[in-house]
Coordinates of C-alpha atoms in Angstrom, one line a residue:
X119 CA 0.0 0.0 0.0
X120 CA 2.8 2.3 1.0
X121 CA 4.6 1.5 -2.3
X122 CA 1.4 2.2 -4.2
X123 CA 1.1 5.6 -2.5
X124 CA 4.8 6.3 -3.3
X125 CA 4.1 5.3 -6.9
X126 CA 1.1 7.5 -7.1
X127 CA 3.1 10.4 -5.7
X128 CA 5.8 9.7 -8.2
X129 CA 3.3 9.7 -11.0
X130 CA 1.7 12.8 -9.7
X131 CA 5.1 14.6 -9.4
X132 CA 6.0 13.5 -13.0
X133 CA 2.6 14.7 -14.2
X134 CA 3.0 17.9 -12.4
X135 CA 6.5 18.5 -13.8
X136 CA 5.3 17.6 -17.3
X137 CA 2.4 20.0 -16.8
X138 CA 4.8 22.7 -15.7
X139 CA 7.1 22.1 -18.6
X140 CA 4.1 22.2 -20.9
X141 CA 2.9 25.4 -19.3
X142 CA 6.4 27.0 -19.6
X143 CA 6.6 26.0 -23.3
X144 CA 3.1 27.3 -23.9
X145 CA 4.0 30.6 -22.2
X146 CA 7.2 30.9 -24.1
X147 CA 5.4 30.3 -27.5
X148 CA 2.7 32.6 -26.4
X149 CA 5.1 35.4 -25.6
X150 CA 7.1 35.0 -28.8
X151 CA 3.9 35.5 -30.8
X152 CA 2.7 38.3 -28.5
X153 CA 6.0 40.1 -28.9
X154 CA 5.7 39.8 -32.7
X155 CA 2.2 41.2 -32.6
X156 CA 3.3 44.0 -30.3
X157 CA 6.1 45.0 -32.6
X158 CA 3.7 44.9 -35.6
X159 CA 1.1 47.0 -33.8
X160 CA 3.7 49.6 -32.7
X161 CA 5.0 49.8 -36.3
X162 CA 1.5 50.1 -37.7
X163 CA 0.6 52.8 -35.2
X164 CA 3.7 54.8 -35.9
X165 CA 3.3 54.4 -39.7
X166 CA -0.4 55.5 -39.5
X167 CA 0.6 58.5 -37.4
X168 CA 3.3 59.5 -40.0
X169 CA 0.9 58.9 -42.9
X170 CA -1.8 61.1 -41.2
X171 CA 0.8 63.8 -40.5
X172 CA 1.9 63.7 -44.2
X173 CA -1.7 64.0 -45.4
X174 CA -2.4 66.8 -42.9
X175 CA 0.6 68.8 -44.0
X176 CA -0.3 68.4 -47.7
X177 CA -3.9 69.4 -47.0
X178 CA -2.8 72.6 -45.2
X179 CA -0.4 73.5 -48.0
X180 CA -3.1 72.8 -50.7
X181 CA -5.5 75.0 -48.7
X182 CA -3.0 77.8 -48.8
X183 CA -2.5 77.3 -52.5
X184 CA -6.2 77.5 -53.1
X185 CA -6.4 80.7 -51.0
X186 CA -3.5 82.3 -52.9
X187 CA -5.0 81.3 -56.3
X188 CA -8.2 83.0 -55.5
X189 CA -6.3 86.2 -54.7
X190 CA -4.1 85.7 -57.8
X191 CA -7.2 85.7 -60.0
X192 CA -8.2 89.1 -58.5
X193 CA -4.6 90.4 -59.0
X194 CA -4.7 89.3 -62.7
X195 CA -7.8 91.3 -63.3
X196 CA -6.1 94.6 -62.3
X197 CA -4.6 97.0 -64.7
X198 CA -1.2 96.5 -62.9
X199 CA -0.4 93.4 -61.0
X200 CA 1.8 95.4 -58.6
X201 CA -0.6 98.3 -58.5
X202 CA -2.1 99.8 -55.3
X203 CA -5.3 97.7 -55.5
X204 CA -3.3 94.5 -55.9
X205 CA -0.8 95.3 -53.1
X206 CA -3.7 96.3 -50.8
X207 CA -5.2 92.8 -51.2
X208 CA -1.8 91.2 -50.6
X209 CA -1.4 93.3 -47.4
X210 CA -4.8 92.1 -46.3
X211 CA -3.9 88.5 -47.1
X212 CA -0.6 88.8 -45.2
X213 CA -2.4 90.1 -42.1
X214 CA -5.2 87.5 -42.2
X215 CA -3.0 84.4 -43.0
X216 CA -0.1 82.5 -41.5
X217 CA 2.4 83.8 -44.0
X218 CA 5.3 85.8 -42.6
X219 CA 5.9 87.6 -45.9
X220 CA 3.8 88.1 -49.1
X221 CA 5.0 89.4 -52.5
X222 CA 3.8 90.0 -56.0
X223 CA 6.5 89.4 -58.7
X224 CA 6.1 90.7 -62.2
X225 CA 7.1 88.7 -65.2
X226 CA 10.7 90.2 -65.1
X227 CA 11.3 89.0 -61.6
X228 CA 10.8 92.3 -59.8
X229 CA 9.2 91.5 -56.4
X230 CA 7.2 93.9 -54.4
X231 CA 6.6 92.8 -50.8
X232 CA 3.7 93.5 -48.5
X233 CA 5.9 95.9 -46.5
X234 CA 6.9 97.9 -49.6
X235 CA 10.3 96.4 -50.0
X236 CA 11.3 95.8 -53.6
X237 CA 13.8 93.1 -54.7
X238 CA 14.9 91.3 -57.9
X239 CA 14.3 87.5 -57.6
X240 CA 14.5 86.5 -61.3
X241 CA 17.2 84.0 -60.5
X242 CA 15.2 82.2 -57.9
X243 CA 14.1 78.7 -59.0
X244 CA 10.6 79.0 -57.4
X245 CA 9.9 82.1 -59.5
X246 CA 11.1 80.5 -62.7
X247 CA 8.9 77.4 -62.1
X248 CA 5.8 79.5 -61.2
X249 CA 6.2 81.4 -64.4
X250 CA 5.7 78.1 -66.2
X251 CA 2.2 78.0 -64.7
X252 CA 3.1 75.7 -61.8
X253 CA 2.3 75.7 -58.1
X254 CA 5.8 75.8 -56.4
X255 CA 7.1 75.2 -53.0
X256 CA 10.8 76.0 -52.6
X257 CA 13.5 74.3 -50.5
X258 CA 14.7 76.6 -47.7
X259 CA 16.2 79.8 -49.1
X260 CA 17.6 82.8 -47.5
X261 CA 15.1 85.7 -47.6
X262 CA 16.4 88.8 -49.5
X263 CA 14.2 90.9 -47.2
X264 CA 15.2 89.9 -43.7
X265 CA 18.0 87.2 -44.2
X266 CA 16.0 84.4 -42.5
X267 CA 15.7 80.9 -44.0
X268 CA 12.2 80.5 -45.5
X269 CA 10.2 78.2 -47.8
X270 CA 8.3 80.0 -50.5
X271 CA 4.8 79.0 -51.8
X272 CA 4.1 80.5 -55.3
X273 CA 1.1 80.4 -57.7
X274 CA 1.1 82.0 -61.1
X275 CA -0.9 85.1 -61.8
X276 CA -2.7 84.9 -65.1
X277 CA -3.9 87.7 -67.4
X278 CA -5.7 86.8 -70.6
X279 CA -4.7 83.1 -70.1
X280 CA -1.0 84.0 -70.0
X281 CA 1.2 84.0 -66.9
X282 CA 1.8 87.6 -66.1
X283 CA 3.5 87.3 -62.7
X284 CA 3.7 85.3 -59.5
X285 CA 2.0 85.6 -56.1
X286 CA 4.3 84.3 -53.3
X287 CA 3.9 83.7 -49.6
X288 CA 6.7 82.6 -47.3
X289 CA 7.0 80.6 -44.0
X290 CA 9.9 80.5 -41.7
X291 CA 11.2 76.9 -42.1
X292 CA 10.1 76.1 -38.5
X293 CA 6.5 76.9 -39.4
X294 CA 6.2 73.8 -41.5
X295 CA 6.8 71.6 -38.5
X296 CA 4.4 73.7 -36.4
X297 CA 1.6 72.8 -39.0
X298 CA 1.8 69.2 -37.9
X299 CA -0.6 68.1 -35.2
X300 CA 0.3 66.9 -31.7
X301 CA 2.4 63.8 -31.1
X302 CA 0.6 60.6 -30.0
X303 CA 3.3 59.8 -27.5
X304 CA 3.0 62.6 -25.0
X305 CA 5.3 64.8 -27.1
X306 CA 8.3 62.5 -26.7
X307 CA 8.1 61.7 -30.4
X308 CA 9.1 64.3 -33.0
X309 CA 8.8 64.9 -36.7
X310 CA 11.2 66.6 -39.1
X311 CA 11.3 67.1 -42.9
X312 CA 14.4 66.4 -45.0
X313 CA 15.2 66.3 -48.7
X314 CA 15.9 63.0 -50.4
X315 CA 19.6 63.8 -50.0
X316 CA 19.1 64.1 -46.3
X317 CA 19.4 67.8 -45.9
X318 CA 17.2 69.3 -43.2
X319 CA 14.2 71.3 -44.4
X320 CA 12.3 71.9 -41.2
X321 CA 12.1 70.7 -37.6
X322 CA 10.7 72.0 -34.3
X323 CA 13.6 73.4 -32.3
X324 CA 11.9 73.1 -28.9
X325 CA 11.7 69.3 -28.7
X326 CA 13.6 68.2 -25.6
X327 CA 13.7 64.6 -26.7
X328 CA 15.2 65.1 -30.2
X329 CA 18.8 64.2 -30.8
X330 CA 19.3 65.2 -34.5
X331 CA 19.8 68.9 -35.1
X332 CA 18.8 71.4 -37.7
X333 CA 22.3 71.5 -39.1
X334 CA 22.7 67.7 -39.4
X335 CA 22.4 65.7 -42.6
X336 CA 20.1 62.7 -42.2
X337 CA 22.4 60.1 -43.7
X338 CA 25.6 61.5 -42.0
X339 CA 23.9 61.4 -38.6
X340 CA 22.3 57.9 -38.8
X341 CA 25.4 56.3 -40.4
X342 CA 27.0 56.7 -36.9
X343 CA 24.3 54.8 -35.0
X344 CA 23.5 51.1 -34.8
X345 CA 20.6 49.8 -36.8
X346 CA 18.9 47.0 -34.9
X347 CA 16.4 46.0 -37.7
X348 CA 17.3 43.8 -40.6
X349 CA 18.0 46.9 -42.7
X350 CA 21.1 48.8 -43.8
X351 CA 21.8 52.5 -44.4
X352 CA 22.1 51.7 -48.1
X353 CA 18.6 50.3 -48.1
X354 CA 17.3 53.4 -46.3
X355 CA 19.1 55.5 -48.9
X356 CA 17.4 53.5 -51.7
X357 CA 14.0 54.1 -50.1
X358 CA 14.6 57.8 -50.1
X359 CA 15.7 57.8 -53.7
X360 CA 12.7 55.6 -54.7
X361 CA 10.2 57.6 -52.6
X362 CA 9.2 54.7 -50.5
X363 CA 8.1 54.5 -46.8
X364 CA 10.0 52.5 -44.2
X365 CA 11.0 52.1 -40.6
X366 CA 13.8 50.8 -38.5
X367 CA 14.9 50.5 -34.9
X368 CA 18.1 52.2 -34.0
X369 CA 20.5 52.2 -31.0
X370 CA 22.5 55.3 -30.3
X371 CA 24.6 54.5 -27.2
X372 CA 21.9 52.6 -25.4
X373 CA 19.2 55.1 -26.5
X374 CA 16.8 52.9 -28.6
X375 CA 14.4 54.6 -30.9
X376 CA 12.0 53.8 -33.7
X377 CA 12.7 55.8 -36.9
X378 CA 10.0 55.9 -39.5
X379 CA 10.0 57.9 -42.8
X380 CA 7.2 58.7 -45.3
X381 CA 7.5 60.5 -48.7
X382 CA 5.7 63.8 -48.8
X383 CA 3.8 64.9 -51.9
X384 CA 5.8 68.1 -51.7
X385 CA 9.0 68.4 -53.8
X386 CA 11.3 65.5 -53.0
X387 CA 10.8 65.8 -49.3
X388 CA 10.6 63.0 -46.7
X389 CA 8.7 63.2 -43.4
X390 CA 10.7 61.5 -40.7
X391 CA 9.4 60.5 -37.2
X392 CA 11.4 59.4 -34.2
X393 CA 10.0 58.1 -30.9
X394 CA 11.8 56.3 -28.0
X395 CA 11.2 52.5 -28.0
X396 CA 10.4 52.6 -24.3
X397 CA 7.7 55.2 -24.8
X398 CA 6.2 53.4 -27.8
X399 CA 6.0 50.2 -25.8
X400 CA 4.4 51.7 -22.7
X401 CA 0.8 50.8 -23.8
X402 CA 1.9 47.2 -24.0
X403 CA 3.7 46.9 -20.7
X404 CA 0.8 45.0 -19.2
X405 CA 1.7 42.0 -21.4
X406 CA 4.5 41.1 -18.9
X407 CA 1.8 40.1 -16.5
X408 CA 0.2 37.6 -18.9
X409 CA 2.4 34.7 -17.7
X410 CA 0.8 34.8 -14.2
X411 CA -2.7 35.2 -15.7
X412 CA -2.0 32.3 -18.1
X413 CA -1.0 30.1 -15.1
X414 CA -4.1 31.1 -13.1
X415 CA -6.6 29.5 -15.4
X416 CA -9.4 30.0 -13.0
X417 CA -8.9 33.8 -13.3
X418 CA -9.9 33.6 -17.0
X419 CA -13.6 33.5 -16.1
X420 CA -13.1 36.6 -13.9
X421 CA -11.2 38.3 -16.7
X422 CA -14.0 37.5 -19.2
X423 CA -16.6 38.8 -16.8
X424 CA -14.6 42.0 -16.3
X425 CA -14.2 42.4 -20.1
X426 CA -18.0 42.0 -20.5
X427 CA -18.7 44.6 -17.8
X428 CA -16.2 47.0 -19.3
X429 CA -17.6 46.6 -22.8
X430 CA -21.2 46.9 -21.6
X431 CA -20.3 50.0 -19.5
X432 CA -18.5 51.6 -22.5
X433 CA -21.6 51.0 -24.7
X434 CA -23.8 52.5 -22.1
X435 CA -21.5 55.5 -21.6
X436 CA -21.4 56.1 -25.3
X437 CA -25.2 55.9 -25.4
X438 CA -25.6 58.3 -22.5
X439 CA -23.1 60.6 -24.1
X440 CA -25.1 60.6 -27.3
X441 CA -28.3 61.3 -25.4
X442 CA -26.6 64.2 -23.6
X443 CA -25.6 65.8 -26.9
X444 CA -28.8 65.4 -28.9
X445 CA -32.4 66.6 -28.6
X446 CA -34.5 63.6 -27.7
X447 CA -37.5 64.7 -29.7
X448 CA -36.0 65.6 -33.0
X449 CA -32.7 63.8 -33.1
X450 CA -30.9 67.0 -33.9
X451 CA -28.0 68.4 -31.7
X452 CA -29.3 70.1 -28.5
X453 CA -28.7 73.8 -27.8
X454 CA -25.5 73.5 -25.8
X455 CA -23.8 71.1 -28.2
X456 CA -25.0 73.0 -31.2
X457 CA -23.3 76.2 -29.9
X458 CA -20.1 74.2 -29.0
X459 CA -19.9 72.5 -32.3
X460 CA -20.4 75.7 -34.3
X461 CA -17.8 77.6 -32.2
X462 CA -15.3 74.7 -32.6
X463 CA -15.8 74.6 -36.3
X464 CA -15.4 78.4 -36.8
X465 CA -12.0 78.2 -35.1
X466 CA -10.9 75.1 -36.9
X467 CA -8.2 75.4 -39.6
X468 CA -10.4 73.5 -42.0
X469 CA -13.0 76.3 -41.8
X470 CA -12.2 78.2 -44.9
X471 CA -14.3 80.5 -47.1
X472 CA -18.0 81.1 -46.5
X473 CA -20.0 79.5 -43.6
X474 CA -23.8 80.0 -43.9
X475 CA -25.8 80.3 -40.6
X476 CA -29.5 79.6 -41.1
X477 CA -32.0 80.1 -38.3
X478 CA -35.7 79.1 -38.6
X479 CA -38.9 79.0 -36.7
X480 CA -42.1 77.1 -37.4
X481 CA -44.7 79.7 -38.2
X482 CA -47.5 80.0 -35.6
X483 CA -46.3 77.0 -33.7
X484 CA -48.2 78.1 -30.6
X485 CA -51.5 78.0 -32.6
X486 CA -50.6 74.4 -33.8
X487 CA -50.1 73.4 -30.1
X488 CA -53.3 75.1 -29.0
X489 CA -55.4 74.0 -32.0
X490 CA -54.2 70.4 -32.5
X491 CA -52.7 69.5 -29.2
X492 CA -49.1 69.2 -28.0
X493 CA -48.8 65.7 -29.3
X494 CA -49.3 67.0 -32.9
X495 CA -46.9 69.8 -32.1
X496 CA -44.3 67.3 -31.1
X497 CA -45.0 65.3 -34.2
X498 CA -44.4 68.5 -36.3
X499 CA -41.1 69.1 -34.6
X500 CA -40.0 65.5 -35.2
X501 CA -40.9 65.7 -38.9
X502 CA -39.1 69.0 -39.2
X503 CA -36.0 67.5 -37.6
X504 CA -36.1 64.5 -39.9
X505 CA -36.5 66.7 -42.9
X506 CA -33.6 69.0 -42.0
X507 CA -31.3 66.1 -41.3
X508 CA -32.1 64.5 -44.6
X509 CA -31.8 67.6 -46.7
X510 CA -28.3 68.8 -45.5
X511 CA -24.9 67.3 -45.7
X512 CA -23.8 64.9 -43.0
X513 CA -21.0 67.3 -41.8
X514 CA -23.3 70.3 -41.6
X515 CA -24.4 71.2 -38.1
X516 CA -28.2 71.0 -37.4
X517 CA -29.5 71.8 -34.0
X518 CA -32.7 72.6 -32.1
X519 CA -32.0 75.4 -29.8
X520 CA -35.5 76.3 -28.6
X521 CA -39.1 75.2 -28.7
X522 CA -39.6 75.4 -32.5
X523 CA -36.3 77.1 -33.2
X524 CA -33.7 75.4 -35.3
X525 CA -30.3 76.5 -36.7
X526 CA -28.2 75.0 -39.5
X527 CA -24.5 75.8 -40.1
X528 CA -23.7 75.0 -43.8
X529 CA -19.9 74.5 -43.8
X530 CA -17.6 75.8 -46.5
X531 CA -20.3 76.7 -49.0
X532 CA -18.9 77.7 -52.4
X533 CA -20.9 81.0 -52.5
X534 CA -23.6 83.0 -50.6
X535 CA -25.9 82.5 -53.6
X536 CA -25.9 78.8 -53.1
X537 CA -26.9 79.1 -49.5
X538 CA -29.6 81.6 -50.3
X539 CA -30.9 79.2 -53.0
X540 CA -31.0 76.4 -50.4
X541 CA -33.0 78.6 -48.0
X542 CA -35.6 79.3 -50.7
X543 CA -35.9 75.6 -51.4
X544 CA -36.3 74.9 -47.7
X545 CA -39.2 77.4 -47.5
X546 CA -40.9 75.5 -50.3
X547 CA -40.2 72.1 -48.6
X548 CA -42.0 73.3 -45.5
X549 CA -45.1 74.2 -47.5
X550 CA -45.0 70.8 -49.2
X551 CA -44.8 68.9 -45.9
X552 CA -47.9 66.8 -45.2
X553 CA -48.9 66.3 -41.6
X554 CA -52.0 64.1 -41.6
X555 CA -52.9 65.1 -38.0
X556 CA -53.1 68.8 -39.0
X557 CA -56.2 68.1 -41.2
X558 CA -54.7 69.6 -44.4
X559 CA -53.3 72.8 -42.7
X560 CA -50.2 74.1 -44.5
X561 CA -47.0 74.2 -42.5
X562 CA -44.7 77.2 -43.2
X563 CA -41.5 78.6 -41.7
X564 CA -39.7 81.9 -41.3
X565 CA -36.0 82.0 -41.7
X566 CA -33.0 84.3 -41.2
X567 CA -29.6 83.9 -42.9
X568 CA -26.2 85.2 -41.9
X569 CA -22.7 84.5 -43.2
X570 CA -19.3 84.0 -41.6
X571 CA -16.8 85.6 -41.6
X572 CA -18.7 88.7 -42.9
X573 CA -21.4 88.8 -40.2
X574 CA -19.4 87.2 -37.3
X575 CA -16.9 84.5 -36.3
X576 CA -18.7 83.1 -33.3
X577 CA -22.1 81.4 -32.7
X578 CA -23.4 84.4 -30.7
X579 CA -22.5 86.9 -33.4
X580 CA -24.1 84.8 -36.1
X581 CA -27.1 84.0 -34.0
X582 CA -27.8 87.7 -33.4
X583 CA -27.5 88.6 -37.1
X584 CA -29.7 85.7 -38.2
X585 CA -32.2 86.5 -35.5
X586 CA -32.6 90.0 -36.8
X587 CA -33.0 88.7 -40.3
X588 CA -35.6 86.2 -39.0
X589 CA -37.5 89.1 -37.4
X590 CA -37.6 90.9 -40.7
X591 CA -39.1 87.8 -42.3
X592 CA -41.9 87.8 -39.7
X593 CA -42.6 91.5 -40.2
X594 CA -43.0 90.8 -43.9
X595 CA -45.7 88.2 -43.2
X596 CA -43.7 85.0 -42.5
X597 CA -43.4 82.1 -44.9
X598 CA -40.0 83.1 -46.3
X599 CA -36.4 84.1 -45.6
X600 CA -34.3 87.2 -45.2
X601 CA -30.6 87.6 -45.6
X602 CA -29.0 89.7 -42.8
X603 CA -27.9 93.2 -43.8
X604 CA -26.1 95.8 -41.6
X605 CA -28.9 98.3 -42.6
X606 CA -31.3 96.4 -40.3
X607 CA -32.1 98.1 -37.0
X608 CA -29.7 96.8 -34.4
X609 CA -32.3 97.4 -31.7
X610 CA -34.9 95.1 -33.1
X611 CA -35.2 91.5 -31.9
X612 CA -37.0 88.6 -33.6
X613 CA -40.1 87.1 -31.9
X614 CA -40.4 83.4 -31.2
X615 CA -44.0 82.3 -32.0

């Protein structure tokens, strides 16, 4: 019996050891694959960040090109492209934009700057390329006005379908890096722009974690560090020459970092991004605890339960957040969120050109409530909300800010006439709405229309202007719209029926 017990213990010990060995092997395999997945996720996250930065920078530059081309068309219509009218609009553009200098260059290369300085720039490559009808963005050049290194954006000025000059705007080279949005790793990562030959174009000079400097050449600097990835400096150079993206891990005296590069659609430039390996791996530090969790099999049920609770709670929080931001009756944004969204958009860099602010009331809504009941009144508001959300673009802001009061901000409309036409069509749509419970009564609306930036740059300013226009519509008999004009009496206020 005792021998049997010893045998059973022996078998149990062997089974236990075998199980432990099996567990160790499973954990080892598990961590090998987890490590690979972590590395892939980090690389994908960094590459996506750099790609988004590249797209963002290109979008901002394209926006500035479009802004300048609109001004260039005006300049081309003047008798003299460097005349007083043209220079006045350039000075206005300089004051209202992010450019640090603006200039008009005639076809002979004589440049007149916004501050009145005149220089000859006929030898500059950016001028010569723009005179060929191209948008141009120069490599850093030393300004002939103040001696600082700048990059120059140029668009041709046409007259009678012929290039008659060039409109230019310049950034300090550091401004290019400032256009990029915030880093995803608590500002420990940093971007910089280099040419395909590795010469520095732009970088933020206030990054405490950066090691490469504005005077360094990319290839000279990184040829002195150890590349940990299965990649060589020659292969990185080939990527630059062939305009291909890539990424490596480097070790500079124990300081390990990820280096990722992405071709920009601007000249032959490359956008480079560097982040410490330790910082990039921080979100995955919890994986080191997986070995214990893996051994404690019984904890899996608890983990699954916690996961379920977290997911359920997140869904509930998102649902509550949605309810907090929308009007329960109409599905439109509520008053507070409408004001916040409009103010945020009006200060957003993507907010360019004309923004149309439309304010409307349902005519004689009190009579609808009194004559047909509040249930029918609520039905009318729901139908109005559905109609507005279906008739405007998804990115336009549609909100209910009062009982029967709605506002719509039409973003980046091509012209005021287009927004006015939309208001007219909306008046007609109201008349064509059929509410069965109203027994054939026609539904109409009064509207007021204001525009940003002309009538204001905040929700409050646009609201006041649109409200005055709405009041004018009601004075005229309702069932229509009015475009705000400064001639309206500032003391009058619209009434809310």
